[in-house]
Amino acid sequence: MLRSSTFVRRTVPAVVTGAALIAVAGGVSPAGASEQPPGPGDYVSTPYFQLPFKCGTQWQLNTWAHSPALDIVVKGNSGSDGKAVLASAKGTVAAVYKDRGSGNTIQINHGNGWFTAYYHLKDDPKRYVKKGDRVARGKQIGRIGKSGKAGDWAHLHYEQRYKRGATITYERDRKPVKFDGRTYTGANKQWKSVMSRNC
């Protein structure tokens, strides 16, 4: 868990001009970035994350015992292997690597301390993107697979992480996942049908 000194909370009103949100508390969002509506305890300049899948598709989300991370499969778990994985917000690829546990893994830096991590990808993580690549929301970065310690179960292990000033993050930096402004968190929770609005 992060200590309170490692992040900045909204403490003053923000000024909105066009598409830019300038937080008086110190965070400045990248030009054109969509922001989540501010609320109590929100972090400065939180990207408006979307499910990392094609717009209009339906997905099942599970936290199991590793909340706030999610394991994601096609609604009804009817077969997810090889389905395209998309960037859930724009950013810069911070890391692409293979790990014994997470398998083929990609991290994206979305700015202002926010990252996403994508585990168990089917293909070599450098097949679609490389470290330093800039990606738009909705760009394909990989495919669902079962690399690493995913067992024989193709799924995407997905995390949203926060560590201000970081160039890479770790599981200790995980935060509750938000898609389209809604939070999906809590131990052993399941959402059987969530539509992607990554359009």
PDB file of C-alpha atoms in Angstrom, residues 71-73 77 79-83 85 98-105 118-124 142-157:
ATOM      1  CA  ASP A  71      -8.767 -11.270 -14.507  1.00  0.00           C
ATOM      2  CA  ILE A  72     -10.835 -10.709 -17.635  1.00  0.00           C
ATOM      3  CA  VAL A  73     -12.420 -13.198 -20.059  1.00  0.00           C
ATOM      4  CA  ASN A  77     -15.943 -17.542 -20.602  1.00  0.00           C
ATOM      5  CA  GLY A  79     -13.174 -18.690 -25.287  1.00  0.00           C
ATOM      6  CA  SER A  80     -10.859 -15.720 -24.941  1.00  0.00           C
ATOM      7  CA  ASP A  81      -7.605 -17.087 -26.380  1.00  0.00           C
ATOM      8  CA  GLY A  82      -6.242 -14.842 -29.126  1.00  0.00           C
ATOM      9  CA  LYS A  83      -8.726 -11.970 -28.664  1.00  0.00           C
ATOM     10  CA  VAL A  85      -5.993  -6.516 -26.287  1.00  0.00           C
ATOM     11  CA  LYS A  98       8.647 -11.857 -20.268  1.00  0.00           C
ATOM     12  CA  ASP A  99       8.296 -12.930 -16.646  1.00  0.00           C
ATOM     13  CA  ARG A 100       8.007 -16.378 -15.093  1.00  0.00           C
ATOM     14  CA  GLY A 101       4.761 -15.382 -13.332  1.00  0.00           C
ATOM     15  CA  SER A 102       3.096 -12.732 -15.501  1.00  0.00           C
ATOM     16  CA  GLY A 103       4.324 -14.196 -18.788  1.00  0.00           C
ATOM     17  CA  ASN A 104       4.364 -11.842 -21.763  1.00  0.00           C
ATOM     18  CA  THR A 105       3.765  -8.466 -20.124  1.00  0.00           C
ATOM     19  CA  TYR A 118      -1.290  -6.371 -19.104  1.00  0.00           C
ATOM     20  CA  TYR A 119      -0.247  -9.957 -18.180  1.00  0.00           C
ATOM     21  CA  HIS A 120      -0.291 -13.413 -19.815  1.00  0.00           C
ATOM     22  CA  LEU A 121      -0.317 -12.106 -23.399  1.00  0.00           C
ATOM     23  CA  LYS A 122      -0.250 -14.743 -26.127  1.00  0.00           C
ATOM     24  CA  ASP A 123       2.575 -13.367 -28.241  1.00  0.00           C
ATOM     25  CA  ASP A 124       6.057 -12.032 -27.634  1.00  0.00           C
ATOM     26  CA  GLY A 142      -1.311  -7.767 -27.906  1.00  0.00           C
ATOM     27  CA  ARG A 143      -3.673 -10.740 -27.670  1.00  0.00           C
ATOM     28  CA  ILE A 144      -5.144 -12.648 -24.729  1.00  0.00           C
ATOM     29  CA  GLY A 145      -3.147 -15.758 -23.906  1.00  0.00           C
ATOM     30  CA  LYS A 146      -1.943 -17.995 -21.098  1.00  0.00           C
ATOM     31  CA  SER A 147       1.773 -17.282 -20.862  1.00  0.00           C
ATOM     32  CA  GLY A 148       3.550 -17.380 -17.504  1.00  0.00           C
ATOM     33  CA  LYS A 149       1.626 -18.833 -14.588  1.00  0.00           C
ATOM     34  CA  ALA A 150      -1.810 -18.469 -16.153  1.00  0.00           C
ATOM     35  CA  GLY A 151      -2.330 -22.216 -16.018  1.00  0.00           C
ATOM     36  CA  ASP A 152      -4.342 -23.591 -18.926  1.00  0.00           C
ATOM     37  CA  TRP A 153      -6.768 -20.689 -18.728  1.00  0.00           C
ATOM     38  CA  ALA A 154      -6.488 -17.945 -21.357  1.00  0.00           C
ATOM     39  CA  HIS A 155      -7.314 -14.617 -19.717  1.00  0.00           C
ATOM     40  CA  LEU A 156      -6.020 -11.086 -19.367  1.00  0.00           C
ATOM     41  CA  HIS A 157      -4.712 -10.130 -15.946  1.00  0.00           C
TER      42      HIS A 157
END
